């Protein structure tokens, strides 16, 4: 497991936070995901042999947010 921090643009409420959190948590290889509205950031624990950073980022984009 490694921890990856991803900066996200476009979260405006706790609903946004929750939906990104849910999107990340259901991905295979993700242990835990914490999303912070005030830091505009996701902190994801993942096994990078199973899920790459690029895939995490793409999942956030697919959910309608911008990765910066
Ligand atoms: Mo945060 Mo609400 O979106 O549509 S502004 S969930």
JSON list of C-alpha atoms and ligand atoms in Angstrom, two decimals:
[
{"chain": "A", "resi": 1, "resn": "UNK", "atom": "CA", "xyz": [0.00, 0.00, 0.00]},
{"chain": "A", "resi": 2, "resn": "UNK", "atom": "CA", "xyz": [1.14, 3.49, -0.72]},
{"chain": "A", "resi": 3, "resn": "UNK", "atom": "CA", "xyz": [-0.48, 6.83, -0.05]},
{"chain": "A", "resi": 4, "resn": "UNK", "atom": "CA", "xyz": [-1.13, 9.13, -2.96]},
{"chain": "A", "resi": 5, "resn": "UNK", "atom": "CA", "xyz": [-2.35, 12.69, -2.65]},
{"chain": "A", "resi": 6, "resn": "UNK", "atom": "CA", "xyz": [-4.36, 14.05, -5.57]},
{"chain": "A", "resi": 7, "resn": "UNK", "atom": "CA", "xyz": [-5.31, 17.70, -5.93]},
{"chain": "A", "resi": 8, "resn": "UNK", "atom": "CA", "xyz": [-8.84, 18.18, -7.15]},
{"chain": "A", "resi": 9, "resn": "UNK", "atom": "CA", "xyz": [-10.60, 21.18, -8.61]},
{"chain": "A", "resi": 10, "resn": "UNK", "atom": "CA", "xyz": [-14.36, 21.57, -8.61]},
{"chain": "A", "resi": 11, "resn": "UNK", "atom": "CA", "xyz": [-15.52, 20.28, -5.24]},
{"chain": "A", "resi": 12, "resn": "UNK", "atom": "CA", "xyz": [-17.97, 22.73, -3.77]},
{"chain": "A", "resi": 13, "resn": "UNK", "atom": "CA", "xyz": [-19.85, 20.86, -1.09]},
{"chain": "A", "resi": 14, "resn": "UNK", "atom": "CA", "xyz": [-19.79, 17.82, 1.16]},
{"chain": "A", "resi": 15, "resn": "UNK", "atom": "CA", "xyz": [-21.87, 15.97, -1.44]},
{"chain": "A", "resi": 16, "resn": "UNK", "atom": "CA", "xyz": [-19.02, 16.33, -3.90]},
{"chain": "A", "resi": 17, "resn": "UNK", "atom": "CA", "xyz": [-16.64, 15.06, -1.25]},
{"chain": "A", "resi": 18, "resn": "UNK", "atom": "CA", "xyz": [-18.80, 12.08, -0.54]},
{"chain": "A", "resi": 19, "resn": "UNK", "atom": "CA", "xyz": [-19.24, 11.12, -4.17]},
{"chain": "A", "resi": 20, "resn": "UNK", "atom": "CA", "xyz": [-15.50, 11.21, -4.86]},
{"chain": "A", "resi": 21, "resn": "UNK", "atom": "CA", "xyz": [-14.88, 9.21, -1.73]},
{"chain": "A", "resi": 22, "resn": "UNK", "atom": "CA", "xyz": [-17.39, 6.58, -2.83]},
{"chain": "A", "resi": 23, "resn": "UNK", "atom": "CA", "xyz": [-15.95, 6.43, -6.35]},
{"chain": "A", "resi": 24, "resn": "UNK", "atom": "CA", "xyz": [-12.46, 5.84, -5.01]},
{"chain": "A", "resi": 25, "resn": "UNK", "atom": "CA", "xyz": [-13.40, 3.36, -2.31]},
{"chain": "A", "resi": 26, "resn": "UNK", "atom": "CA", "xyz": [-15.11, 0.90, -4.66]},
{"chain": "A", "resi": 27, "resn": "UNK", "atom": "CA", "xyz": [-12.05, 0.64, -6.90]},
{"chain": "A", "resi": 28, "resn": "UNK", "atom": "CA", "xyz": [-10.14, -2.64, -6.58]},
{"chain": "A", "resi": 29, "resn": "UNK", "atom": "CA", "xyz": [-6.80, -2.06, -4.89]},
{"chain": "A", "resi": 30, "resn": "UNK", "atom": "CA", "xyz": [-7.95, 0.94, -2.88]},
{"chain": "A", "resi": 31, "resn": "UNK", "atom": "CA", "xyz": [-7.71, 0.51, 0.87]},
{"chain": "A", "resi": 32, "resn": "UNK", "atom": "CA", "xyz": [-9.01, 3.81, 2.10]},
{"chain": "A", "resi": 33, "resn": "UNK", "atom": "CA", "xyz": [-9.78, 7.22, 0.69]},
{"chain": "A", "resi": 34, "resn": "UNK", "atom": "CA", "xyz": [-10.05, 10.49, 2.52]},
{"chain": "A", "resi": 35, "resn": "UNK", "atom": "CA", "xyz": [-11.28, 13.53, 0.69]},
{"chain": "A", "resi": 36, "resn": "UNK", "atom": "CA", "xyz": [-10.95, 17.05, 2.05]},
{"chain": "A", "resi": 37, "resn": "UNK", "atom": "CA", "xyz": [-13.06, 19.92, 0.79]},
{"chain": "A", "resi": 38, "resn": "UNK", "atom": "CA", "xyz": [-10.94, 22.61, 2.40]},
{"chain": "A", "resi": 39, "resn": "UNK", "atom": "CA", "xyz": [-7.67, 21.18, 1.12]},
{"chain": "A", "resi": 40, "resn": "UNK", "atom": "CA", "xyz": [-9.22, 20.35, -2.28]},
{"chain": "A", "resi": 41, "resn": "UNK", "atom": "CA", "xyz": [-7.49, 17.04, -2.10]},
{"chain": "A", "resi": 42, "resn": "UNK", "atom": "CA", "xyz": [-7.89, 13.30, -1.94]},
{"chain": "A", "resi": 43, "resn": "UNK", "atom": "CA", "xyz": [-5.58, 11.10, 0.07]},
{"chain": "A", "resi": 44, "resn": "UNK", "atom": "CA", "xyz": [-5.79, 7.55, -1.18]},
{"chain": "A", "resi": 45, "resn": "UNK", "atom": "CA", "xyz": [-4.21, 4.40, 0.14]},
{"chain": "A", "resi": 46, "resn": "UNK", "atom": "CA", "xyz": [-3.80, 1.97, -2.69]},
{"chain": "A", "resi": 47, "resn": "UNK", "atom": "CA", "xyz": [-1.81, -0.98, -3.92]},
{"chain": "A", "resi": 48, "resn": "UNK", "atom": "CA", "xyz": [-0.08, 0.41, -6.97]},
{"chain": "A", "resi": 49, "resn": "UNK", "atom": "CA", "xyz": [0.42, -3.08, -8.38]},
{"chain": "A", "resi": 50, "resn": "UNK", "atom": "CA", "xyz": [-3.37, -3.20, -8.71]},
{"chain": "A", "resi": 51, "resn": "UNK", "atom": "CA", "xyz": [-4.32, 0.41, -9.29]},
{"chain": "A", "resi": 52, "resn": "UNK", "atom": "CA", "xyz": [-2.10, 3.14, -10.65]},
{"chain": "A", "resi": 53, "resn": "UNK", "atom": "CA", "xyz": [-2.20, 6.83, -9.84]},
{"chain": "A", "resi": 54, "resn": "UNK", "atom": "CA", "xyz": [-3.32, 7.48, -13.42]},
{"chain": "A", "resi": 55, "resn": "UNK", "atom": "CA", "xyz": [-6.34, 5.27, -12.92]},
{"chain": "A", "resi": 56, "resn": "UNK", "atom": "CA", "xyz": [-7.25, 6.96, -9.66]},
{"chain": "A", "resi": 57, "resn": "UNK", "atom": "CA", "xyz": [-7.06, 10.31, -11.41]},
{"chain": "A", "resi": 58, "resn": "UNK", "atom": "CA", "xyz": [-9.14, 9.10, -14.32]},
{"chain": "A", "resi": 59, "resn": "UNK", "atom": "CA", "xyz": [-11.84, 7.85, -11.97]},
{"chain": "A", "resi": 60, "resn": "UNK", "atom": "CA", "xyz": [-12.05, 11.29, -10.39]},
{"chain": "A", "resi": 61, "resn": "UNK", "atom": "CA", "xyz": [-12.32, 12.90, -13.83]},
{"chain": "A", "resi": 62, "resn": "UNK", "atom": "CA", "xyz": [-15.01, 10.42, -14.82]},
{"chain": "A", "resi": 63, "resn": "UNK", "atom": "CA", "xyz": [-16.94, 11.52, -11.73]},
{"chain": "A", "resi": 64, "resn": "UNK", "atom": "CA", "xyz": [-16.96, 15.05, -13.11]},
{"chain": "A", "resi": 65, "resn": "UNK", "atom": "CA", "xyz": [-14.09, 16.76, -11.33]},
{"chain": "A", "resi": 66, "resn": "UNK", "atom": "CA", "xyz": [-10.81, 18.17, -12.46]},
{"chain": "A", "resi": 67, "resn": "UNK", "atom": "CA", "xyz": [-7.47, 16.78, -11.36]},
{"chain": "A", "resi": 68, "resn": "UNK", "atom": "CA", "xyz": [-4.80, 19.46, -11.07]},
{"chain": "B", "resi": 1, "resn": "LIG", "atom": "MO1", "xyz": [-21.46, 19.19, -4.44]},
{"chain": "B", "resi": 1, "resn": "LIG", "atom": "MO2", "xyz": [-24.07, 19.18, -5.18]},
{"chain": "B", "resi": 1, "resn": "LIG", "atom": "O1", "xyz": [-22.04, 19.07, -6.00]},
{"chain": "B", "resi": 1, "resn": "LIG", "atom": "O2", "xyz": [-24.71, 18.75, -6.89]},
{"chain": "B", "resi": 1, "resn": "LIG", "atom": "S1", "xyz": [-22.43, 20.91, -5.37]},
{"chain": "B", "resi": 1, "resn": "LIG", "atom": "S2", "xyz": [-22.73, 17.36, -4.66]}
]
